[in-house]
């Protein structure tokens, strides 16, 4: 025993050294392993198990050092856990408890090593045997060991559940989860690990589903599930549903609560409330937020009710004499009756003399600090938590006594004489009735005797108009337009966020198109988009023709459109409609796949407004905007995005062809949309996309069929890479072009043959 004591003293010295300098942990661990081996005395094994558990749970030891040390301690931990199975010797539960706790810390490290090293079967075999031994002890071991087993099971579920891969290039820095395991791993099966994690999670939840009355196990299970809810959203809903159905007050229903049972009920209830409160604070907007709040309030109220009924500190009423009150108590009550006040009333201060304010009327304390305290200084959420328990703990007798005191004070205030005005010589001399017009009757008689007014002009009534505001400067106009645009699009971004959280139900679809209402009772994304597009496209039309008279508005709208001509950069940033157009352009391109419907609605409104303003116009404004948007979009479209391009070109009302360029100048040979598709076909990777688009337009949009076919013909003639892609379409609509190509090739062959013959 003396040798063991000296050895433990030396080991404690080594532990003190590593606590001061964490860098030497690997050397100390390798040095103490022979001393704490499985054949050593139980005192040394206890120290060793505690030291290893502390080492791998320490936050000051880096993950790399723990990863390298875990392989050296596997044999020692395995011998601690399998001592009875391998040697038939009795186990020391203190050693087993610390060994299980250490195994919970190193299991993720061994799992990550095995996931990346498919040939190291020995290491995983040791960890698997330890895991089986721990799972067998989970239901039969003493309480402290079972708590550590629950922690180990939670670690296994966390590791063997799908997690998030932040950076696939750096697997060593990613969270340890099932996502690190390849589907074809030789040692560990992905599906088996996932199924095992699901079964172990059900085993943990079974503790709560059975409403176990052991507070130690229930509390450990709730603490283990808390980390799983926070780090694994995929299983959070299942865990929360089980915790919400858990009733920690089962023991209270029997009506027999002893001292130990009271502690158990209080502990489990408060742990459950803390669990739910932390979950709610991390995500107050989740789907189960309402149920969580309701369960927290229900547990708090039930806990208060249970312990108010079974409170051992509450004494019952004293026994009274059979024949009535005792003499001492009768004398005391007689004195109170003579004074006319109850004992509670005698504690309250009387009203001060003179005028009394409302605060003095309701103040029933002599404490100046309490009287000067303002309840408005307390936050509302704190008051909401404080007031319900205070109201439930009020003594009804004292409450009635306080109300009677305030009532008596109010009656006393009414009986007091009203304050009199100051008297003196100056006040008496200020007013003399005889110095004025006399009494009211004399004044009325004098007014009746006055002659009627003659020659006085009547007041002319005319409409009143406010003066016109001063005209805005160009700088103010630009500033106000920019502010209005920012506020409009801030609202649109907020509606996008709300729409992403909601899920549409059948029947929620609203009418869309030119007849859609831009303003509705409740703001929604579609209505707001309709409002913004019409603010950008119809301001001149609406202001000039409020009665839908198009004849008088045509010239005005033409002038407005000329003033808003697009520059080479795309937009003229001078007035609100053009600011809205530029903002629409940027907003759609930020997430063009999801917002393509907004682009289509915007361009449709541009075409519609321009068509209403001038039915015979060349649609210059719409053309500029469409070509500019298409030029900005095409660089982002790849082979997988063909459906987006086809949808855009098939749903906009008009395909510009043979029009001016973006700078407003007519360019020779510029065919608008078709020129862009020809340039798209010059890319070898996107030539099939261009061919599909042209074929769709030719088949399902007959008005533009000729333009699409001509574009395909030009690609077939000028682009050798695109011949194979558009050949079928050209052969269907223009077979003579293919014949021309064959004749040209034959001529080339004949010429080559003649050249060889010469």
XYZ file of C-alpha atoms in Angstrom:
758
model
C 0.000 0.000 0.000
C 2.897 2.337 0.754
C 4.298 1.810 -2.731
C 0.898 2.548 -4.245
C 0.625 5.767 -2.235
C 4.042 6.918 -3.411
C 3.167 6.060 -6.996
C -0.117 7.977 -6.802
C 1.751 10.960 -5.346
C 4.126 10.919 -8.311
C 1.235 10.567 -10.729
C -0.493 13.561 -9.132
C 2.697 15.555 -9.610
C 2.743 14.627 -13.293
C -0.908 15.635 -13.578
C -0.147 19.022 -12.016
C 2.580 19.564 -14.593
C 0.379 18.875 -17.613
C -2.391 21.076 -16.207
C 0.085 23.958 -16.339
C 1.547 23.042 -19.738
C -0.852 21.203 -22.060
C 1.832 20.708 -24.717
C 3.423 17.783 -22.824
C 0.197 15.747 -22.560
C 1.341 13.159 -25.178
C 4.611 12.465 -23.321
C 2.883 12.139 -19.941
C 0.123 9.881 -21.318
C 2.672 7.532 -22.896
C 4.650 7.541 -19.653
C 1.758 6.686 -17.317
C 0.164 3.937 -19.432
C 2.473 1.173 -18.095
C 1.801 2.340 -14.540
C -2.011 2.244 -14.873
C -2.234 -0.985 -16.870
C -4.957 -3.616 -16.352
C -2.766 -5.733 -14.050
C -1.981 -2.880 -11.691
C -3.800 -2.398 -8.334
C -7.254 -0.932 -8.338
C -6.095 2.393 -6.870
C -3.771 2.971 -9.818
C -6.418 1.870 -12.309
C -8.897 4.316 -10.807
C -6.396 7.136 -11.083
C -5.542 6.138 -14.638
C -9.155 5.935 -15.803
C -9.930 9.353 -14.300
C -6.795 10.865 -15.855
C -7.575 9.513 -19.343
C -11.181 10.710 -19.150
C -9.968 14.154 -18.070
C -7.331 14.275 -20.828
C -9.669 13.568 -23.747
C -12.389 15.841 -22.354
C -9.999 18.762 -21.784
C -10.597 21.740 -24.112
C -6.932 22.849 -23.899
C -5.680 19.726 -25.683
C -5.831 20.185 -29.452
C -7.841 17.875 -31.698
C -4.668 16.742 -33.492
C -3.029 15.637 -30.244
C -6.177 13.799 -29.145
C -6.317 12.085 -32.542
C -2.747 10.809 -32.174
C -3.127 9.770 -28.500
C -6.400 7.869 -28.899
C -4.698 4.881 -30.578
C -2.255 4.419 -27.697
C -4.968 4.217 -25.009
C -7.368 1.867 -26.818
C -5.816 -1.289 -25.354
C -5.896 0.095 -21.813
C -9.544 1.204 -22.075
C -10.530 -2.108 -23.628
C -8.943 -4.018 -20.738
C -10.802 -1.827 -18.236
C -14.170 -2.528 -19.885
C -13.670 -6.218 -20.745
C -11.853 -7.253 -17.567
C -14.667 -9.524 -16.362
C -15.317 -11.045 -19.773
C -11.658 -11.785 -20.544
C -10.254 -12.640 -17.090
C -13.371 -13.440 -15.088
C -12.378 -10.909 -12.403
C -14.716 -8.559 -10.612
C -15.062 -5.071 -12.003
C -14.543 -1.824 -10.182
C -17.444 0.457 -11.102
C -15.338 3.600 -10.593
C -12.865 2.407 -13.215
C -15.682 1.374 -15.583
C -17.425 4.739 -15.180
C -14.348 6.772 -16.138
C -13.494 4.339 -18.950
C -16.966 4.757 -20.494
C -16.659 8.522 -20.224
C -13.265 8.401 -21.977
C -14.684 6.087 -24.669
C -17.415 8.660 -25.390
C -14.688 11.243 -26.068
C -12.487 9.090 -28.328
C -15.250 7.376 -30.335
C -15.557 10.283 -32.853
C -11.746 10.290 -33.291
C -11.589 6.571 -34.049
C -14.621 6.902 -36.348
C -12.962 9.622 -38.446
C -9.738 7.599 -38.647
C -11.616 4.512 -39.816
C -13.639 6.484 -42.388
C -10.430 7.644 -44.115
C -8.315 4.493 -43.543
C -10.212 1.548 -44.954
C -7.419 -0.966 -44.217
C -7.092 -0.411 -40.439
C -9.526 -3.077 -39.286
C -7.738 -3.679 -35.965
C -8.422 -0.226 -34.540
C -12.099 -0.326 -35.481
C -12.414 -3.848 -34.050
C -11.173 -2.670 -30.649
C -13.609 0.252 -30.668
C -16.495 -1.986 -31.744
C -15.884 -4.442 -28.891
C -15.787 -1.557 -26.413
C -19.043 -0.204 -27.845
C -20.779 -3.555 -27.458
C -19.617 -3.842 -23.854
C -20.905 -0.344 -23.023
C -24.301 -0.946 -24.621
C -24.759 -4.132 -22.598
C -24.218 -2.195 -19.363
C -26.637 0.605 -20.168
C -29.660 -0.910 -18.406
C -28.058 -2.936 -15.589
C -25.088 -0.930 -14.289
C -25.229 1.417 -11.266
C -26.581 4.948 -11.732
C -23.275 6.720 -12.307
C -22.155 4.211 -14.942
C -25.553 4.405 -16.685
C -25.216 8.183 -16.941
C -21.839 7.763 -18.694
C -23.359 5.084 -20.951
C -26.089 7.541 -21.975
C -23.407 10.095 -22.829
C -21.591 7.473 -24.927
C -24.796 6.511 -26.774
C -25.484 10.194 -27.547
C -21.938 10.494 -28.945
C -22.536 7.447 -31.171
C -25.843 8.858 -32.451
C -24.210 12.217 -33.145
C -21.348 10.645 -35.094
C -23.438 8.098 -37.018
C -26.038 10.664 -38.183
C -25.777 12.681 -41.383
C -24.076 16.042 -40.819
C -23.049 19.022 -42.963
C -19.842 19.040 -45.007
C -18.573 22.620 -44.950
C -15.509 22.053 -47.163
C -15.090 18.733 -49.032
C -11.436 19.597 -49.711
C -10.551 19.649 -45.988
C -12.171 16.557 -44.421
C -10.047 16.851 -41.295
C -11.680 20.185 -40.451
C -15.273 19.107 -41.099
C -17.649 17.963 -38.405
C -17.391 14.252 -37.657
C -20.554 12.613 -38.959
C -21.842 9.853 -41.205
C -21.262 12.123 -44.197
C -17.528 11.306 -44.010
C -18.115 7.595 -44.692
C -18.039 6.517 -48.369
C -20.952 4.418 -49.529
C -18.608 1.579 -50.538
C -16.476 1.485 -47.374
C -14.931 -1.919 -46.731
C -14.998 -1.953 -42.907
C -18.095 -0.006 -41.927
C -21.378 -0.141 -43.799
C -23.113 3.188 -44.300
C -26.605 1.734 -44.036
C -25.746 -0.351 -40.946
C -24.298 2.653 -39.139
C -27.351 4.762 -39.974
C -29.723 2.046 -38.781
C -27.739 1.566 -35.575
C -27.884 5.300 -34.843
C -31.645 5.290 -35.368
C -32.057 2.347 -32.999
C -29.870 3.918 -30.310
C -31.836 7.170 -30.603
C -35.073 5.230 -30.061
C -33.419 3.636 -27.040
C -32.659 7.060 -25.577
C -36.133 8.349 -26.330
C -37.616 5.236 -24.739
C -36.406 6.505 -21.361
C -38.729 9.509 -21.728
C -41.549 7.641 -23.434
C -41.782 5.224 -20.495
C -41.952 8.210 -18.072
C -39.160 6.735 -15.960
C -39.192 8.006 -12.391
C -35.410 7.915 -11.888
C -34.401 11.585 -11.989
C -30.730 10.755 -12.557
C -31.400 8.805 -15.766
C -34.085 11.204 -17.023
C -31.876 14.250 -16.435
C -28.882 12.618 -18.131
C -31.045 11.678 -21.117
C -32.396 15.219 -21.494
C -28.877 16.683 -21.315
C -27.667 14.224 -23.964
C -30.611 14.971 -26.260
C -29.998 18.712 -25.964
C -26.738 18.516 -27.944
C -28.397 16.298 -30.572
C -31.204 18.812 -31.133
C -28.702 21.622 -31.514
C -26.264 19.868 -33.875
C -28.508 17.496 -35.860
C -31.574 19.273 -37.300
C -32.577 16.096 -39.179
C -33.619 14.363 -35.939
C -34.555 17.460 -33.931
C -38.297 17.215 -34.670
C -38.442 13.604 -33.483
C -36.638 14.433 -30.248
C -38.760 17.520 -29.567
C -41.988 15.596 -30.065
C -40.877 13.022 -27.501
C -39.771 15.644 -24.972
C -43.050 17.538 -25.376
C -44.947 14.321 -24.614
C -42.757 13.563 -21.565
C -44.487 14.181 -18.227
C -41.927 14.679 -15.434
C -44.758 15.114 -12.900
C -45.921 11.494 -13.026
C -44.951 10.910 -9.411
C -47.011 13.910 -8.323
C -50.184 12.260 -9.602
C -50.078 9.638 -6.844
C -50.607 12.274 -4.165
C -47.816 10.776 -1.995
C -44.674 12.832 -2.287
C -41.917 12.056 0.180
C -38.716 14.033 0.468
C -36.850 12.039 -2.198
C -39.816 12.083 -4.596
C -40.176 15.844 -4.241
C -36.546 16.380 -5.191
C -36.962 13.995 -8.141
C -40.083 15.741 -9.454
C -38.582 19.191 -9.076
C -35.300 18.151 -10.729
C -36.853 16.466 -13.764
C -39.386 19.267 -14.281
C -36.796 22.023 -14.141
C -34.465 20.124 -16.468
C -37.287 19.644 -18.968
C -38.176 23.341 -18.786
C -34.534 24.336 -19.299
C -34.274 21.981 -22.289
C -37.371 23.459 -23.965
C -36.390 27.043 -23.121
C -32.949 26.648 -24.721
C -34.476 25.101 -27.843
C -36.971 27.966 -28.134
C -34.303 30.659 -27.674
C -32.116 29.169 -30.414
C -34.981 29.128 -32.938
C -38.082 31.122 -31.900
C -39.658 30.794 -35.373
C -39.673 27.010 -35.685
C -42.853 25.037 -36.331
C -43.093 23.695 -32.770
C -42.494 27.075 -31.083
C -46.122 27.412 -29.965
C -46.213 23.937 -28.423
C -42.889 24.553 -26.692
C -44.113 27.776 -25.074
C -47.364 26.145 -23.997
C -45.514 23.172 -22.471
C -43.110 25.438 -20.561
C -45.978 27.431 -19.060
C -47.914 24.260 -18.248
C -44.945 22.684 -16.453
C -44.238 25.874 -14.523
C -47.858 26.240 -13.405
C -48.228 22.539 -12.557
C -45.011 22.570 -10.550
C -46.263 25.570 -8.581
C -49.614 23.928 -7.921
C -48.097 20.617 -6.819
C -45.702 22.110 -4.322
C -48.192 24.642 -3.015
C -50.519 21.757 -2.056
C -47.803 19.558 -0.522
C -45.627 22.250 1.061
C -44.277 20.883 4.375
C -43.481 24.369 5.641
C -47.115 25.459 5.539
C -48.639 25.088 9.038
C -52.298 24.377 9.595
C -54.663 26.573 11.593
C -54.189 26.311 15.389
C -56.768 24.364 17.339
C -59.467 26.613 18.835
C -61.317 25.982 22.107
C -64.554 24.058 21.768
C -66.605 26.734 23.472
C -65.331 29.623 21.315
C -62.373 31.984 21.313
C -59.764 32.116 24.034
C -59.703 35.052 26.397
C -56.455 36.500 25.036
C -57.655 36.402 21.445
C -61.100 37.791 22.426
C -59.463 40.774 24.126
C -57.289 41.411 21.068
C -60.253 41.322 18.700
C -62.202 43.659 21.007
C -59.405 46.223 20.812
C -59.354 45.937 17.030
C -63.120 46.404 16.850
C -62.855 49.539 18.975
C -60.181 50.973 16.707
C -62.218 50.010 13.612
C -59.224 48.565 11.717
C -57.934 45.073 11.005
C -54.332 44.082 11.767
C -53.448 44.478 8.069
C -55.012 47.941 7.955
C -53.089 49.058 11.037
C -49.828 48.498 9.138
C -50.657 50.965 6.340
C -49.683 54.650 6.726
C -52.434 57.307 6.834
C -52.932 59.879 4.106
C -50.867 63.059 4.425
C -52.731 66.320 5.078
C -53.603 68.646 2.224
C -54.072 67.748 -1.430
C -53.399 64.071 -2.257
C -52.163 62.697 -5.589
C -53.164 59.409 -7.170
C -49.768 57.895 -6.340
C -50.197 58.768 -2.630
C -53.706 57.292 -2.656
C -52.504 53.878 -3.855
C -49.193 53.733 -1.960
C -49.513 51.351 1.004
C -45.911 51.276 2.215
C -43.621 53.467 4.286
C -40.538 52.422 2.313
C -39.442 55.440 0.248
C -37.459 53.240 -2.159
C -40.493 51.110 -2.930
C -42.743 54.157 -3.257
C -40.343 55.770 -5.763
C -39.911 52.657 -7.903
C -41.333 52.888 -11.438
C -42.655 49.643 -12.891
C -42.071 50.955 -16.422
C -38.334 50.397 -15.896
C -38.876 46.627 -15.906
C -38.969 45.036 -19.405
C -42.316 43.646 -20.493
C -41.077 40.080 -20.966
C -39.742 40.095 -17.393
C -43.063 41.382 -16.081
C -44.883 38.661 -18.014
C -42.841 36.040 -16.168
C -43.064 37.673 -12.713
C -46.734 38.684 -12.508
C -48.447 35.246 -12.861
C -46.617 33.595 -9.916
C -47.082 36.766 -7.832
C -50.820 36.790 -8.463
C -51.099 33.108 -7.578
C -49.254 33.658 -4.270
C -51.332 36.629 -3.035
C -53.187 36.092 0.233
C -56.856 36.832 -0.437
C -57.424 38.234 3.049
C -54.552 40.688 2.755
C -55.680 41.639 -0.729
C -59.211 42.451 0.475
C -57.762 44.415 3.388
C -55.605 46.516 1.015
C -58.632 47.260 -1.184
C -60.613 48.358 1.870
C -57.792 50.692 2.923
C -57.749 52.358 -0.507
C -61.548 52.628 -0.438
C -61.431 54.275 3.010
C -58.774 56.710 1.824
C -60.892 57.672 -1.167
C -63.927 58.348 1.037
C -61.757 60.444 3.337
C -60.540 62.519 0.380
C -64.135 63.223 -0.627
C -65.012 64.368 2.904
C -62.144 66.849 3.026
C -63.111 70.507 2.268
C -61.978 71.763 -1.136
C -58.978 74.137 -1.139
C -59.986 77.826 -0.863
C -58.596 80.620 -2.983
C -56.164 83.041 -1.290
C -57.788 86.133 0.279
C -56.367 89.627 0.650
C -56.794 93.257 -0.234
C -55.323 92.874 -3.700
C -57.668 90.037 -4.604
C -60.712 91.978 -3.319
C -59.805 95.008 -5.409
C -59.135 93.085 -8.646
C -62.781 92.840 -9.667
C -65.833 94.948 -8.904
C -69.138 93.990 -10.602
C -70.371 97.577 -10.476
C -67.388 98.718 -12.603
C -68.460 96.606 -15.610
C -71.521 96.199 -17.763
C -73.751 94.978 -14.953
C -75.383 91.607 -14.759
C -76.292 89.382 -17.700
C -79.867 90.689 -18.050
C -78.670 94.301 -18.408
C -76.172 93.268 -21.084
C -78.867 91.471 -23.076
C -81.171 94.505 -22.959
C -78.427 96.802 -24.196
C -77.672 94.486 -27.127
C -81.359 94.395 -28.156
C -81.555 98.187 -28.245
C -78.595 98.576 -30.642
C -79.517 99.701 -34.251
C -79.084 97.143 -37.042
C -75.859 97.154 -39.024
C -76.180 99.088 -42.277
C -73.802 99.142 -45.237
C -71.596 96.335 -43.991
C -70.551 94.071 -46.896
C -71.238 90.400 -46.495
C -68.233 88.060 -46.284
C -67.559 86.457 -49.635
C -67.099 82.691 -49.603
C -64.696 81.251 -52.130
C -62.806 77.966 -52.425
C -59.532 77.911 -50.548
C -56.428 76.533 -52.184
C -53.088 75.805 -50.601
C -50.176 77.448 -52.363
C -48.308 75.220 -54.771
C -45.087 73.724 -53.394
C -41.825 75.026 -54.815
C -40.489 72.992 -57.753
C -37.959 70.307 -56.953
C -34.376 70.729 -58.000
C -32.654 68.036 -60.038
C -30.626 67.008 -56.991
C -33.766 66.676 -54.820
C -35.563 64.796 -57.553
C -32.690 62.321 -57.839
C -32.421 61.900 -54.070
C -36.148 61.322 -53.548
C -36.283 58.866 -56.453
C -33.354 56.902 -55.037
C -34.937 56.804 -51.579
C -38.293 55.670 -52.952
C -36.628 52.959 -55.032
C -34.634 51.647 -52.052
C -37.711 51.475 -49.822
C -39.733 49.664 -52.487
C -37.091 47.000 -53.036
C -36.404 46.582 -49.316
C -40.049 45.584 -48.979
C -39.681 43.200 -51.933
C -36.696 41.497 -50.274
C -38.672 41.132 -47.038
C -41.574 39.561 -48.936
C -39.119 37.168 -50.600
C -37.938 36.043 -47.172
C -41.505 35.532 -45.942
C -42.484 33.675 -49.110
C -39.527 31.300 -48.673
C -40.763 30.386 -45.178
C -44.365 29.767 -46.291
C -45.515 26.773 -48.245
C -48.274 27.286 -50.785
C -51.468 25.324 -50.404
C -53.880 24.282 -53.153
C -56.206 27.156 -53.912
C -53.739 29.884 -52.891
C -52.944 30.816 -56.496
C -54.148 34.269 -57.429
C -55.071 35.700 -60.767
C -52.058 36.845 -62.731
C -51.640 38.851 -65.906
C -52.626 42.341 -66.943
C -55.907 42.065 -64.977
C -54.122 41.242 -61.697
C -54.714 43.723 -58.885
C -51.488 45.511 -58.001
C -52.728 46.492 -54.527
C -54.559 44.055 -52.277
C -55.594 43.992 -48.662
C -52.582 41.890 -47.597
C -49.140 42.418 -49.052
C -47.830 39.444 -50.987
C -44.890 39.021 -53.293
C -46.866 38.754 -56.534
C -48.955 41.822 -55.776
C -45.885 43.835 -54.829
C -44.078 42.789 -58.030
C -47.119 43.868 -60.066
C -47.127 47.220 -58.271
C -43.410 47.831 -58.911
C -43.569 46.854 -62.563
C -46.469 49.229 -63.160
C -44.735 52.041 -61.298
C -41.821 51.540 -63.673
C -43.854 51.187 -66.881
C -47.085 53.201 -66.560
C -46.412 56.469 -64.673
C -46.574 58.699 -67.750
C -49.658 56.910 -69.089
C -51.525 57.083 -65.747
C -50.705 60.745 -65.116
C -51.598 61.858 -68.617
C -54.722 59.753 -69.116
C -56.494 59.115 -65.844
C -59.752 58.447 -67.740
C -58.134 55.866 -70.065
C -58.217 58.359 -72.972
C -55.301 57.132 -75.057
C -55.516 59.827 -77.724
C -54.385 62.629 -75.465
C -51.678 60.608 -73.786
C -49.851 59.321 -76.848
C -47.661 62.374 -77.511
C -46.800 62.803 -73.846
C -45.750 59.180 -73.496
C -43.615 59.421 -76.620
C -41.795 62.416 -75.191
C -41.315 60.624 -71.871
C -39.911 57.569 -73.644
C -37.531 59.722 -75.641
C -36.298 61.397 -72.461
C -35.709 57.980 -70.908
C -33.636 56.631 -73.795
C -31.201 53.959 -72.683
C -27.485 54.712 -72.686
C -24.735 52.317 -73.677
C -24.516 51.108 -70.099
C -28.173 50.130 -70.125
C -30.163 52.685 -68.092
C -30.405 56.444 -67.598
C -30.378 57.071 -63.834
C -32.414 60.277 -63.687
C -36.073 59.575 -62.831
C -37.908 57.058 -60.683
C -39.158 54.718 -63.485
C -35.638 54.270 -64.843
C -34.280 53.738 -61.326
C -36.881 51.041 -60.847
C -35.917 49.441 -64.171
C -32.232 49.421 -63.199
C -33.108 47.994 -59.788
C -35.262 45.290 -61.416
C -32.360 44.408 -63.697
C -29.947 43.977 -60.764
C -32.487 42.254 -58.524
C -33.381 39.613 -61.120
C -29.779 38.841 -62.065
C -28.839 38.279 -58.415
C -30.927 35.074 -58.449
C -32.159 34.809 -62.012
C -33.255 31.160 -61.899
C -35.777 31.808 -59.124
C -36.741 35.282 -60.322
C -37.176 34.600 -64.002
C -40.946 34.898 -63.559
C -40.414 38.490 -62.366
C -38.347 39.248 -65.486
C -41.114 37.880 -67.711
C -43.789 39.870 -65.849
C -41.679 43.034 -66.067
C -41.064 42.741 -69.825
C -44.734 41.945 -70.439
C -45.725 45.114 -68.574
C -43.178 47.127 -70.598
C -44.665 45.817 -73.847
C -48.242 46.381 -72.646
C -47.612 49.964 -71.495
C -45.809 50.867 -74.701
C -48.544 49.258 -76.766
C -51.228 51.264 -74.962
C -49.282 54.480 -75.352
C -48.561 54.078 -79.069
C -50.034 51.024 -80.826
C -48.155 51.794 -84.019
C -44.728 52.394 -82.427
C -41.685 50.227 -83.041
C -41.533 49.168 -79.362
C -38.138 50.824 -78.931
C -38.219 50.977 -75.124
C -39.260 47.332 -74.777
C -36.650 46.288 -77.342
C -33.800 48.028 -75.542
C -34.743 46.540 -72.185
C -35.199 43.009 -73.574
C -31.902 42.943 -75.457
C -30.016 44.469 -72.547
C -31.403 41.911 -70.124
C -30.659 39.035 -72.519
C -27.059 40.242 -73.033
C -26.551 40.305 -69.266
C -28.148 36.866 -68.801
C -26.527 34.818 -71.561
C -23.027 34.627 -69.984
C -24.549 32.825 -66.975
C -26.537 30.218 -68.947
C -24.946 26.810 -69.421
C -26.124 23.566 -70.987
C -28.243 22.668 -67.943
C -30.214 25.923 -68.106
C -31.898 25.404 -71.462
C -35.393 25.384 -69.991
C -34.864 28.861 -68.524
C -33.829 30.392 -71.852
C -36.663 28.631 -73.690
C -39.190 29.818 -71.120
C -37.962 33.411 -71.331
C -38.094 33.568 -75.131
C -41.430 31.791 -75.323
C -43.281 33.872 -72.704
C -42.203 37.425 -73.482
C -44.767 39.021 -75.817
C -42.455 40.092 -78.632
C -39.055 38.916 -79.896
C -37.090 41.919 -81.253
C -35.445 41.169 -84.565
C -33.670 43.454 -86.984
C -33.772 46.378 -84.497
C -31.366 48.903 -83.105
C -28.527 48.039 -80.777
C -28.324 48.784 -77.109
C -26.907 52.235 -77.641
C -29.920 53.299 -79.725
C -28.077 53.280 -83.036
C -29.164 50.954 -85.785
C -26.454 48.433 -86.404
C -26.009 46.829 -89.777
C -26.767 43.165 -89.741
C -28.095 43.275 -86.159
C -30.969 40.792 -85.963
C -31.764 41.344 -82.285
C -32.649 38.086 -80.546
C -31.413 35.947 -83.435
C -27.967 37.539 -83.372
C -27.643 36.628 -79.686
C -28.627 33.019 -80.401
C -26.073 32.826 -83.240
C -23.347 34.028 -80.850
C -24.526 31.458 -78.323
C -24.103 28.760 -80.980
C -20.457 29.767 -81.465
C -19.710 28.194 -78.072
C -19.130 24.442 -78.672
C -20.575 23.583 -75.277
C -23.794 25.576 -75.815
C -24.506 25.001 -79.496
C -27.044 22.276 -78.649
C -28.804 24.749 -76.317
C -29.135 27.251 -79.182
C -30.482 24.549 -81.495
C -33.076 23.402 -78.944
C -34.235 26.968 -78.422
C -34.675 27.611 -82.139
C -36.505 24.316 -82.667
C -38.908 25.069 -79.774
C -39.691 28.547 -81.112
C -40.225 27.243 -84.641
C -42.582 24.485 -83.540
C -44.595 26.163 -80.763
C -44.438 29.887 -81.611
C -45.524 30.204 -85.244
C -45.297 34.039 -85.492
C -41.498 33.877 -85.061
C -41.000 30.650 -87.024
C -39.464 32.389 -90.033
C -36.956 34.257 -87.884
C -35.985 31.090 -86.017
C -35.565 29.122 -89.270
C -33.489 31.910 -90.850
C -31.277 31.950 -87.757
C -30.807 28.164 -88.010
C -29.930 28.506 -91.688
C -27.293 31.132 -90.937
C -25.809 28.886 -88.252
C -25.757 25.956 -90.697
C -24.013 28.040 -93.352
C -21.562 30.009 -91.223
C -20.860 27.801 -88.217
C -19.330 24.416 -88.988
C -19.642 23.326 -85.335
C -23.356 24.031 -85.364
C -24.252 22.155 -88.538
C -24.875 18.867 -86.771
C -27.049 20.555 -84.113
C -29.322 22.503 -86.500
C -29.166 20.126 -89.457
C -32.357 18.307 -88.557
C -34.278 21.573 -88.146
C -32.971 22.988 -91.430
C -33.824 19.757 -93.201
C -37.389 19.941 -91.885
C -38.148 23.565 -92.740
C -35.611 24.395 -95.513
C -34.566 21.166 -97.256
C -33.323 23.132 -100.256
C -30.556 24.600 -98.088
C -29.236 21.119 -97.386
C -29.377 20.410 -101.128
C -27.315 23.534 -101.774
C -24.784 22.282 -99.276
C -24.537 18.899 -100.969
C -24.077 20.519 -104.410
C -21.379 22.763 -103.038
C -19.549 19.806 -101.583
C -19.803 17.923 -104.879
C -18.344 20.894 -106.724
C -15.465 21.024 -104.307
C -14.830 17.308 -104.789
C -14.918 17.632 -108.581
C -12.531 20.533 -108.442
C -10.159 18.596 -106.249
C -10.282 15.600 -108.630
C -9.562 17.761 -111.666
C -6.703 19.381 -109.857
C -5.170 16.016 -109.113
C -5.578 14.952 -112.731
C -3.769 17.975 -114.010
